[in-house]
PDB file of C-alpha atoms in Angstrom:
ATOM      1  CA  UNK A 151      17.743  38.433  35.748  1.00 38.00           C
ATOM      2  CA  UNK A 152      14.959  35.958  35.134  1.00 37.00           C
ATOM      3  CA  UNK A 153      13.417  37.928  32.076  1.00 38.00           C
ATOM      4  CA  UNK A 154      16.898  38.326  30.892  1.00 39.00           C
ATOM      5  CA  UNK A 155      17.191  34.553  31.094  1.00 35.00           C
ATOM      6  CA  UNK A 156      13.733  33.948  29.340  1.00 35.00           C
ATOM      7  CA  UNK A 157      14.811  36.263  26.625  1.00 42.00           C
ATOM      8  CA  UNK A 158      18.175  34.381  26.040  1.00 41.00           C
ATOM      9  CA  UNK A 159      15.911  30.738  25.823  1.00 40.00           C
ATOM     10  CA  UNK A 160      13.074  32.567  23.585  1.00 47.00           C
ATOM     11  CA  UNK A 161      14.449  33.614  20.441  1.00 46.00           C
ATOM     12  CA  UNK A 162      16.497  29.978  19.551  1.00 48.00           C
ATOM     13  CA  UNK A 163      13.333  28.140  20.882  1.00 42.00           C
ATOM     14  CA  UNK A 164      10.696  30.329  18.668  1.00 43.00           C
ATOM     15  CA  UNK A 165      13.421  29.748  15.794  1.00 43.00           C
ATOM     16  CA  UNK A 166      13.923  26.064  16.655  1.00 45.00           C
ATOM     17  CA  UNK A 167       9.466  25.949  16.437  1.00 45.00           C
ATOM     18  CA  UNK A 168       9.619  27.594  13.590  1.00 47.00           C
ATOM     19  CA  UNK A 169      12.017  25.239  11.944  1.00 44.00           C
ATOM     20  CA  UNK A 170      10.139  22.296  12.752  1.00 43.00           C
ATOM     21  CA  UNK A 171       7.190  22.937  10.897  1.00 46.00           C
ATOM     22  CA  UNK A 172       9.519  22.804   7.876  1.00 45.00           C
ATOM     23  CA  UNK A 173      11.004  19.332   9.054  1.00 46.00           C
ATOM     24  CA  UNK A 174       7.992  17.524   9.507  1.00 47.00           C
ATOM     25  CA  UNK A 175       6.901  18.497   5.863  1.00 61.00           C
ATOM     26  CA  UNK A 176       5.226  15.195   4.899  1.00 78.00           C
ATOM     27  CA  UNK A 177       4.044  13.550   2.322  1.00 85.00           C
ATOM     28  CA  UNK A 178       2.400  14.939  -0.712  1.00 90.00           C
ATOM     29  CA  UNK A 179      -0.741  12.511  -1.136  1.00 93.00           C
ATOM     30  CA  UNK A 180      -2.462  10.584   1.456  1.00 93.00           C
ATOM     31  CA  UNK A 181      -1.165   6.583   1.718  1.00 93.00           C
ATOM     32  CA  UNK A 182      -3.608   4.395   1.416  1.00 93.00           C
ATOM     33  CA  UNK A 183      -5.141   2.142   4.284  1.00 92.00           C
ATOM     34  CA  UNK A 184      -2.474  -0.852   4.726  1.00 91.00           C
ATOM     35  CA  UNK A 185      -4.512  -2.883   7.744  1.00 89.00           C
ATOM     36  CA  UNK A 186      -6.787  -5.467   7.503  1.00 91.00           C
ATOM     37  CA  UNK A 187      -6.836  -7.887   4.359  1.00 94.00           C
ATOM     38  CA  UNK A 188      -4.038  -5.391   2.879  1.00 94.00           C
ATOM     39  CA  UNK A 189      -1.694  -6.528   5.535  1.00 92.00           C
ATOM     40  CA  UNK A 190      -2.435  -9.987   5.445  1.00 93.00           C
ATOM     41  CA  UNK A 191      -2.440 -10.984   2.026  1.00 92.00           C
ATOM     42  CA  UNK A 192       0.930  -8.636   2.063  1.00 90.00           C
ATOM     43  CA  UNK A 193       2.423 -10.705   4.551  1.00 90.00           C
ATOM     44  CA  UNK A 194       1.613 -14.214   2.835  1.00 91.00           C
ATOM     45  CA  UNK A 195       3.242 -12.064  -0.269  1.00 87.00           C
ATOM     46  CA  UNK A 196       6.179 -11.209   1.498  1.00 84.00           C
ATOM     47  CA  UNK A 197       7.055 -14.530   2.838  1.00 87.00           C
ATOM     48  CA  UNK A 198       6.558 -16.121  -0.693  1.00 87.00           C
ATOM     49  CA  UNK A 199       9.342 -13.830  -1.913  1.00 83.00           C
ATOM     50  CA  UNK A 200      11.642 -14.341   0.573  1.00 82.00           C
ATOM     51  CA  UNK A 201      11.161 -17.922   0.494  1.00 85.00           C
ATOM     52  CA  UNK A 202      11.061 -18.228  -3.502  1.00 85.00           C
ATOM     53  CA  UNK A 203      14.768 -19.393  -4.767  1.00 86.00           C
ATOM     54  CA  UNK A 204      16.004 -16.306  -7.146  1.00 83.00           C
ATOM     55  CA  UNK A 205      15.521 -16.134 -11.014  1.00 87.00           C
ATOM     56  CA  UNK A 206      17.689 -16.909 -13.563  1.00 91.00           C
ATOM     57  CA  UNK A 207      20.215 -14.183 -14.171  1.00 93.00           C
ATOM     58  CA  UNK A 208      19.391 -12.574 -17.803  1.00 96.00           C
ATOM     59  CA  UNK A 209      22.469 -12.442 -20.048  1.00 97.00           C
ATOM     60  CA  UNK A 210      23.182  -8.797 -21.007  1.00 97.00           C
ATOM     61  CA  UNK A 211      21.726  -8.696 -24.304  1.00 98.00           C
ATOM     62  CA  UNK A 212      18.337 -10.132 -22.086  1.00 98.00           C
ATOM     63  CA  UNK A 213      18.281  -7.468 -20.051  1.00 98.00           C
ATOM     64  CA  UNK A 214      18.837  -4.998 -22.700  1.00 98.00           C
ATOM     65  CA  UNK A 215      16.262  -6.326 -24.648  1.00 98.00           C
ATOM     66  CA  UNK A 216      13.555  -6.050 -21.391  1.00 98.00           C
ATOM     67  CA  UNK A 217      14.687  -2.410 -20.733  1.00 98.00           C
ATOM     68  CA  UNK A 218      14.026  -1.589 -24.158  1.00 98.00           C
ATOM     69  CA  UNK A 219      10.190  -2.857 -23.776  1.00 98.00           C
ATOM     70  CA  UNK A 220       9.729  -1.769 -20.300  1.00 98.00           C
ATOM     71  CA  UNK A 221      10.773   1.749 -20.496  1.00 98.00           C
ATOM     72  CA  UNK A 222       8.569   3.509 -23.374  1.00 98.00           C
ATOM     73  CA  UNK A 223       5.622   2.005 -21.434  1.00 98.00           C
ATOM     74  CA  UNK A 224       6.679   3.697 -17.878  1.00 98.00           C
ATOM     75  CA  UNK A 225       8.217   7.051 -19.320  1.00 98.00           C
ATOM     76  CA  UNK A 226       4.518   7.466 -20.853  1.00 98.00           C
ATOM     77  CA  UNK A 227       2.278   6.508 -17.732  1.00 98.00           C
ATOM     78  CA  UNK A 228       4.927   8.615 -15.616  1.00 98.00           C
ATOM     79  CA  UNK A 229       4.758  11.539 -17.517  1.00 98.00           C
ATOM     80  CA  UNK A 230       0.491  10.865 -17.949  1.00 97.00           C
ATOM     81  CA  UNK A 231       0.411  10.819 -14.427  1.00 97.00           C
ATOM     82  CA  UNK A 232       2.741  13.629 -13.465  1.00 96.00           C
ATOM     83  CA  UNK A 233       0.745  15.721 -16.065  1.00 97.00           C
ATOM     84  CA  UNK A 234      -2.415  14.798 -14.564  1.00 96.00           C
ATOM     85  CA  UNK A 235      -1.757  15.674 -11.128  1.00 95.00           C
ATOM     86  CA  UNK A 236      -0.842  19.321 -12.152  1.00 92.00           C
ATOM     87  CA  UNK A 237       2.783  18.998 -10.004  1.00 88.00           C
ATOM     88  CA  UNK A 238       4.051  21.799 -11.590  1.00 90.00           C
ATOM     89  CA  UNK A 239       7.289  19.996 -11.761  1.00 92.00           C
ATOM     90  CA  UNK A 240       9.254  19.077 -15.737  1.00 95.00           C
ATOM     91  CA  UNK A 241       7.403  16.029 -16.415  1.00 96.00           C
ATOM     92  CA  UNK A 242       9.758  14.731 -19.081  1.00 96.00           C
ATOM     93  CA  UNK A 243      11.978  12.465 -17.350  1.00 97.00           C
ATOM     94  CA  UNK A 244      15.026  10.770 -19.119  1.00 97.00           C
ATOM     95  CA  UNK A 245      15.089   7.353 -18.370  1.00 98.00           C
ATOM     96  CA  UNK A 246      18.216   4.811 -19.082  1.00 97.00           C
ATOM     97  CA  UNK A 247      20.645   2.491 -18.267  1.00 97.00           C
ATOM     98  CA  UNK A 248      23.279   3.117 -16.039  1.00 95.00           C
ATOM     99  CA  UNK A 249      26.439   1.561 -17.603  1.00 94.00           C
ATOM    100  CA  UNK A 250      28.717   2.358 -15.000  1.00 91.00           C
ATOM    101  CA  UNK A 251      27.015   1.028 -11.778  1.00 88.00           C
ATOM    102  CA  UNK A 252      28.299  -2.465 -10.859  1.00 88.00           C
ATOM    103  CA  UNK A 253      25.331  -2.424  -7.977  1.00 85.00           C
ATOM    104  CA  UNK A 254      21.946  -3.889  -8.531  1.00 84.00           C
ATOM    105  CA  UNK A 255      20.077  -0.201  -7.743  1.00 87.00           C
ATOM    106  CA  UNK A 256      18.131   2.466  -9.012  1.00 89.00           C
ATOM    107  CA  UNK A 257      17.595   6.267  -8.504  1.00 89.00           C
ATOM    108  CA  UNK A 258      15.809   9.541  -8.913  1.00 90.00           C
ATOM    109  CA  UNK A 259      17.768  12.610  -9.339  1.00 89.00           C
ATOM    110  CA  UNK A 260      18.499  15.576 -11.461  1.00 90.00           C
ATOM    111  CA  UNK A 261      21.259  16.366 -13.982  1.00 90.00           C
ATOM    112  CA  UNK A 262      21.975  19.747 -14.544  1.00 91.00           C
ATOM    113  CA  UNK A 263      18.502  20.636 -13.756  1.00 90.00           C
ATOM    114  CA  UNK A 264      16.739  17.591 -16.230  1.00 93.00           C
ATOM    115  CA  UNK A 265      14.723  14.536 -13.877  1.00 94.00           C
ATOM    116  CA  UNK A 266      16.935  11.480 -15.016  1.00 94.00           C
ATOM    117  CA  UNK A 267      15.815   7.724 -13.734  1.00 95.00           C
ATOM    118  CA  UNK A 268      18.772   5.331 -13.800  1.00 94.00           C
ATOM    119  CA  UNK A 269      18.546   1.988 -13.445  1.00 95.00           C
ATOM    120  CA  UNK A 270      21.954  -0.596 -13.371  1.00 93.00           C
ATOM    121  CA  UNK A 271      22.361  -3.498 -15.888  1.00 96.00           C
ATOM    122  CA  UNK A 272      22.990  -6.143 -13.021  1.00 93.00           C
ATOM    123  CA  UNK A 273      19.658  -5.288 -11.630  1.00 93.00           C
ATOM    124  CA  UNK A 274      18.017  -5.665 -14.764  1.00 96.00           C
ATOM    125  CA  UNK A 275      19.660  -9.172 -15.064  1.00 95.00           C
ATOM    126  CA  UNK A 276      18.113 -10.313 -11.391  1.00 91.00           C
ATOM    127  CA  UNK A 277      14.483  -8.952 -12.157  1.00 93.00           C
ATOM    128  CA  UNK A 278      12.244 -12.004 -12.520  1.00 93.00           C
ATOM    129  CA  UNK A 279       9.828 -10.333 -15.200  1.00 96.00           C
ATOM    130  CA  UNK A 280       9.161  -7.498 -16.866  1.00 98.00           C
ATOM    131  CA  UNK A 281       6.516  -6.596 -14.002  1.00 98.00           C
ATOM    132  CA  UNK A 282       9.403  -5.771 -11.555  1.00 96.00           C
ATOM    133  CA  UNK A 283      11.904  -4.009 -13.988  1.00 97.00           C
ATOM    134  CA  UNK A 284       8.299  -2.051 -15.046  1.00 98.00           C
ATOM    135  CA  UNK A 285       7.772  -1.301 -10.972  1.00 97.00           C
ATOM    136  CA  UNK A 286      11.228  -0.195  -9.925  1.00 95.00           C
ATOM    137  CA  UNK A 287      11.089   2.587 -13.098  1.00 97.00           C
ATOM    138  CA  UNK A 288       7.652   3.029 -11.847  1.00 98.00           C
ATOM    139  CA  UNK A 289       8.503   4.158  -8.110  1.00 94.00           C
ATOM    140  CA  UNK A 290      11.595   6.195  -8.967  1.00 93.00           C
ATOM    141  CA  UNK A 291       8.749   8.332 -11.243  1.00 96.00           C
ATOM    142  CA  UNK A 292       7.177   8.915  -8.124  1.00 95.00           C
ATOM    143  CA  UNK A 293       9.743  10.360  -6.741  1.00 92.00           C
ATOM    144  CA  UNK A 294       9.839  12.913  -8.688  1.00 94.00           C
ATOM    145  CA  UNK A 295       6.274  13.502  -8.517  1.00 95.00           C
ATOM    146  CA  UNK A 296       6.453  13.717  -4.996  1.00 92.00           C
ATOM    147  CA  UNK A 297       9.020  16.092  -4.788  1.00 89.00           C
ATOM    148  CA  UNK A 298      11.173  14.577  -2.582  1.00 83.00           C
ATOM    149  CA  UNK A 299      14.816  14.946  -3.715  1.00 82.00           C
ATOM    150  CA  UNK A 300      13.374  19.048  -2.937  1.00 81.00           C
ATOM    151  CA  UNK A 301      11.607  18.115  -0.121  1.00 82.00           C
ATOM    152  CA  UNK A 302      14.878  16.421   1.315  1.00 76.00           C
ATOM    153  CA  UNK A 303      17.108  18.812   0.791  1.00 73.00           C
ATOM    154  CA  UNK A 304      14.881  21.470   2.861  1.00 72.00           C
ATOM    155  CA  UNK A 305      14.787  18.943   5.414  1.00 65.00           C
ATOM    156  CA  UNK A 306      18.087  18.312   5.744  1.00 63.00           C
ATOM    157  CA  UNK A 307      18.494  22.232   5.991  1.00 65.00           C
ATOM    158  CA  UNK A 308      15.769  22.611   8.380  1.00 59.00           C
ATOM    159  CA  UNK A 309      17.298  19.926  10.580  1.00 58.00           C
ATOM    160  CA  UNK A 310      20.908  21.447  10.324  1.00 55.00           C
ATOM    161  CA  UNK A 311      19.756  25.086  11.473  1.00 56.00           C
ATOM    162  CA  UNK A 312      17.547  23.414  14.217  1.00 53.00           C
ATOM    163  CA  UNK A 313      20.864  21.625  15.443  1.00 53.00           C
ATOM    164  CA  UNK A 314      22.519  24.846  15.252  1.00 50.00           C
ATOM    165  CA  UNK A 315      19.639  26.569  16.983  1.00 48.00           C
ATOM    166  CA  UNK A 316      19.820  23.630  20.004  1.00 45.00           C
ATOM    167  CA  UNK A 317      23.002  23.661  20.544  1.00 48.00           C
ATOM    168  CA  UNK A 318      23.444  28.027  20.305  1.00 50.00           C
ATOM    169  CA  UNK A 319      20.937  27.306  23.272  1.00 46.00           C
ATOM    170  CA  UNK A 320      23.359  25.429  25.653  1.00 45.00           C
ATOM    171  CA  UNK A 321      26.089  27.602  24.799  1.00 47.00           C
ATOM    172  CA  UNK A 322      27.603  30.046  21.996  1.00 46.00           C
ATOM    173  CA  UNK A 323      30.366  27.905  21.510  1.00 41.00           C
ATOM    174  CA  UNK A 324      30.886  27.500  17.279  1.00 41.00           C
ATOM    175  CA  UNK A 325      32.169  23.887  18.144  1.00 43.00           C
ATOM    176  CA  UNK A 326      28.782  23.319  19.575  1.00 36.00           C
ATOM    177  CA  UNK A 327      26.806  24.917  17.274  1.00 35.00           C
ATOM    178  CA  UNK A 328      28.634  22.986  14.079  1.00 38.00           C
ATOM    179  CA  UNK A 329      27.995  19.557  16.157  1.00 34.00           C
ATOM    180  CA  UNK A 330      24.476  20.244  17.200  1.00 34.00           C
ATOM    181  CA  UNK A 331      23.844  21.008  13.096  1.00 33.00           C
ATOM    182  CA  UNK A 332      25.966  17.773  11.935  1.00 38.00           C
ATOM    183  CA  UNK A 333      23.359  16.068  14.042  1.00 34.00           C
ATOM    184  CA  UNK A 334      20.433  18.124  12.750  1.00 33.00           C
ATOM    185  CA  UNK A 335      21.346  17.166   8.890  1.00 33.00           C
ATOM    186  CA  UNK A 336      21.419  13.482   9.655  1.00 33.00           C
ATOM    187  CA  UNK A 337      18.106  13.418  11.007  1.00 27.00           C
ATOM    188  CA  UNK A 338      16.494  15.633   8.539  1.00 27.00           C
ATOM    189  CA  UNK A 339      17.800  12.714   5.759  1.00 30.00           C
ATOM    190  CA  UNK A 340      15.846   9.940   7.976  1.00 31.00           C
ATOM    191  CA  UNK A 341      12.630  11.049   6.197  1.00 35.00           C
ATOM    192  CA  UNK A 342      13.426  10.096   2.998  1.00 44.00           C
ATOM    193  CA  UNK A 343      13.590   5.936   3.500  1.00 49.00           C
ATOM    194  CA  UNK A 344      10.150   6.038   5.893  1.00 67.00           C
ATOM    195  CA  UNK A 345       7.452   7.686   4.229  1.00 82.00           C
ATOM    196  CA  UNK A 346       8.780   9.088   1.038  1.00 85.00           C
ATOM    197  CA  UNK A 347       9.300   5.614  -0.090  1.00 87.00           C
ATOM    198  CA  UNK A 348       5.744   4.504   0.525  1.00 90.00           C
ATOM    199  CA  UNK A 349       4.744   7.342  -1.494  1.00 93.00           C
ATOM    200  CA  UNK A 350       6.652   6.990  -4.550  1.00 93.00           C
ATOM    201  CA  UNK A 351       5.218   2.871  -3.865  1.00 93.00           C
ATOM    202  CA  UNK A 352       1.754   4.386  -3.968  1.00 96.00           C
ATOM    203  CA  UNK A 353       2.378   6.507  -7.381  1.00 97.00           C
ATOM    204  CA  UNK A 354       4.448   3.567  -8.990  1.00 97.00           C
ATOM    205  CA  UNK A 355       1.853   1.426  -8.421  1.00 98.00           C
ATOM    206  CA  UNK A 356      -0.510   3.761 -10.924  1.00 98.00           C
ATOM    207  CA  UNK A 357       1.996   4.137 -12.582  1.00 98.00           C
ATOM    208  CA  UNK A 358       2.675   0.812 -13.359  1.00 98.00           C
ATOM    209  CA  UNK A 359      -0.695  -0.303 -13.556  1.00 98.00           C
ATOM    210  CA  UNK A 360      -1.667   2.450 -16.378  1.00 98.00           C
ATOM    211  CA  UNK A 361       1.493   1.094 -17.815  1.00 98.00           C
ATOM    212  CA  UNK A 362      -0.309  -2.375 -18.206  1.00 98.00           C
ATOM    213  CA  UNK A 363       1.963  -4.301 -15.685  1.00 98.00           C
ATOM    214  CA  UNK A 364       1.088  -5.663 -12.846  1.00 97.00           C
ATOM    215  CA  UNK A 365       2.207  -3.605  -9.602  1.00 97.00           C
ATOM    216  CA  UNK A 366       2.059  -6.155  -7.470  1.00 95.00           C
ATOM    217  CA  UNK A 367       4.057  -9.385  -9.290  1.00 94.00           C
ATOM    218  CA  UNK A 368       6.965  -6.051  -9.316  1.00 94.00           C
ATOM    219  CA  UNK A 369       6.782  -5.510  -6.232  1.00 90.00           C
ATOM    220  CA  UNK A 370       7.591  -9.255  -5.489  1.00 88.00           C
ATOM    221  CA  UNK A 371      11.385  -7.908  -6.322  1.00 86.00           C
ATOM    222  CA  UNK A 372      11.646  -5.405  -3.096  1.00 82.00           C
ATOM    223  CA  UNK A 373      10.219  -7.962  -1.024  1.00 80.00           C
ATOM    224  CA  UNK A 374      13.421 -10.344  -1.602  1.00 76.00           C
ATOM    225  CA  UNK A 375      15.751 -11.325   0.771  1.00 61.00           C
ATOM    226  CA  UNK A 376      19.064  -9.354  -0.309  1.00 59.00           C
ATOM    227  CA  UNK A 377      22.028  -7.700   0.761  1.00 47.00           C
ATOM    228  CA  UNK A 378      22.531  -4.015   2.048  1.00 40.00           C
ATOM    229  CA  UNK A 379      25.653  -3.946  -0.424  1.00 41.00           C
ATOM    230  CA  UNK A 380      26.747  -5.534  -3.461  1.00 45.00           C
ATOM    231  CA  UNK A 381      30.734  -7.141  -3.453  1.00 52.00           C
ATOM    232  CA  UNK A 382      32.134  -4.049  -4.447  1.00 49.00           C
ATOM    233  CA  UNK A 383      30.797  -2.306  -1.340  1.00 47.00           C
ATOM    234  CA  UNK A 384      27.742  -0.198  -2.574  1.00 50.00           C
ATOM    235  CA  UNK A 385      24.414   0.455  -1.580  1.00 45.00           C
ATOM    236  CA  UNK A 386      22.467  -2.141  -3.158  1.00 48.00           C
ATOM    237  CA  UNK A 387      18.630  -1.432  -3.861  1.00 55.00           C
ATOM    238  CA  UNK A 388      17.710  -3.730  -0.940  1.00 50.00           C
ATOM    239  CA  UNK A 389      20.100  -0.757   1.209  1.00 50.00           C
ATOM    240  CA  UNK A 390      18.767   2.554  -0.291  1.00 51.00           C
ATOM    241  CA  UNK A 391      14.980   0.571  -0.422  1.00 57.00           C
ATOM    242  CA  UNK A 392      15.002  -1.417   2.635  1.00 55.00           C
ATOM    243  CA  UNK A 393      12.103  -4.417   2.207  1.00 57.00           C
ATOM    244  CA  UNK A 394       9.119  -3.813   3.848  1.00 73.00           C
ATOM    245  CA  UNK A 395       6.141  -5.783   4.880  1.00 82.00           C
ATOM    246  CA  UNK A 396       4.062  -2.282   4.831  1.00 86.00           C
ATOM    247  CA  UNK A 397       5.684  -1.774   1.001  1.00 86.00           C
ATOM    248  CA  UNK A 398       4.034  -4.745  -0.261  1.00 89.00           C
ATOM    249  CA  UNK A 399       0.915  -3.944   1.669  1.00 92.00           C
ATOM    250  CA  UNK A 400       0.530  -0.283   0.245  1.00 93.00           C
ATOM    251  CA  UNK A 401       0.572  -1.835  -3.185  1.00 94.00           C
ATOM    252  CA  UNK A 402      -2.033  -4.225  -2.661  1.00 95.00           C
ATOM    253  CA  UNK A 403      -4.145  -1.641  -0.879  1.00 96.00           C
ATOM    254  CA  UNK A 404      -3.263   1.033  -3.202  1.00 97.00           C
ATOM    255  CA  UNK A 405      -4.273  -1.513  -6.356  1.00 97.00           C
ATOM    256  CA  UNK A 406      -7.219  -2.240  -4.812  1.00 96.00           C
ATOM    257  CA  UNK A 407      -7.591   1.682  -5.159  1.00 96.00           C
ATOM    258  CA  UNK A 408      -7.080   1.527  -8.625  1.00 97.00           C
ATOM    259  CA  UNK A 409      -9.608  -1.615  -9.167  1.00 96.00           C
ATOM    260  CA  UNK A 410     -12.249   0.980  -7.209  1.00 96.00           C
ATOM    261  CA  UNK A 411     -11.849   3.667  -9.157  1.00 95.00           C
ATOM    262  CA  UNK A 412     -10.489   5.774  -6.111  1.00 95.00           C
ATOM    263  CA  UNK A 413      -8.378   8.402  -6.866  1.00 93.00           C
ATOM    264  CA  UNK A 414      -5.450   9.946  -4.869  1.00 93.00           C
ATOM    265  CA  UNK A 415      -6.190  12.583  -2.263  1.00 91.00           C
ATOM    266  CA  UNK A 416      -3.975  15.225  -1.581  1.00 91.00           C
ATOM    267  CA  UNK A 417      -2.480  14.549   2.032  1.00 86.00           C
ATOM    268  CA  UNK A 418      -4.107  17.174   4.895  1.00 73.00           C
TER     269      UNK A 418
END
């Protein structure tokens, strides 16, 4: 009776260990050192932002006119880069304006199979310089040179059939199992906002940087003190890029990289 038992437990628990080695697939290159003078000076940074009153708002034809002299710039250094690093992945990303998104946001993400960047007009209109319009293009590059809208999408599979796997454990009940994989999925989609985001902060900022702008003045606009959503009820950038005092710290440590000649290094 007791081997019987052990044999019931074994197979969901050697699938479940399986499962999580897929989950906890991390990040692609190792993040720099944030402690020390890094954190401090990010700090000081951080509170300046917050603290600063906000820009002018650009007029349309402003913002138009900034998107037009940002983006050649990035969509070169992004594709250098990406090229570079041997990803593997289409390094030709297409890179415009969003005309239908009343938020102030930004995203990574294909379209029928081509990388696309799209940034929203109203953000363009709050960025303060060309720096932070130059940064935001810059770290939505990187994540496609991460990999993470594929990395995501295993985890959230990984964490759905671990669910699945949990709750076929307690009992065989299909309710159960559809519950226990509901739960799985949501915490397989936590990844993305903790250390994929650093990431794509850490390739944006050589990004931008080879672009000639100055990673750190852009990333002055994440460190602002905004809200979650916009009036119409959307995500904001400030709720799908949640401000971080270790954001603005990974630039200035990773820029201090760049300044030392130190070159990424592929994560262990």
């Amino acid at each position: 009776m007791k081997l019987q038992y052990f044999s019931r437990l074994s197979r969901p628990l050697l699938m479940t260990a399986g499962l999580l080695t897929l989950l906890s697939c991390g990040t692609t290159y190792e993040l720099p050192d944030t402690g020390g003078v890094h954190s401090d000076a990010a700090a000081r940074l951080y509170a300046e932002a917050r603290q600063s009153p906000p820009p002018k708002t650009l007029s349309p034809t402003a913002a138009q006119a900034r998107f037009a002299r940002v983006e050649p710039r990035i969509m070169r250094a992004g594709r250098e880069t990406c090229l570079q690093l041997q990803t593997g992945v289409n390094c030709n990303v297409d890179i415009a304006i969003d005309r239908e998104m009343k938020e102030r946001n930004a995203y990574f993400t294909y379209q029928d199979g081509q990388p696309i960047i799209r940034i929203s007009l109203p953000l363009i209109q709050d960025t303060g310089s060309d720096d932070e319009v130059a940064f935001v293009l810059a770290h939505e590059y990187g994540h496609l040179i991460g990999r993470h809208v594929e990395k995501q999408q295993q985890q959230v599979l990984a964490g759905a059939l671990i669910g699945g796997a949990l709750a076929g454990i307690v009992g065989d009940s299909s309710d159960a199992i559809g519950l226990g994989m509901g739960v799985g999925a949501s915490a397989g989609g936590i990844v993305y906002s903790q250390s994929y985001e650093l990431e794509s902060d850490t390739l944006g900022t050589r990004i931008a940087y080879a672009a000639g702008y100055d990673p750190v003045e852009g990333a002055r606009f994440f460190a602002r003190s905004e809200a979650a959503r916009g009036a119409s009820g959307g995500y904001s950038i400030w709720g799908t890029h949640p401000p971080d005092r270790r954001r603005v710290a990974t630039v200035l440590a990773t820029k201090a990289q760049i300044e030392g000649q130190v070159g990424l290094k592929t994560a262990n």
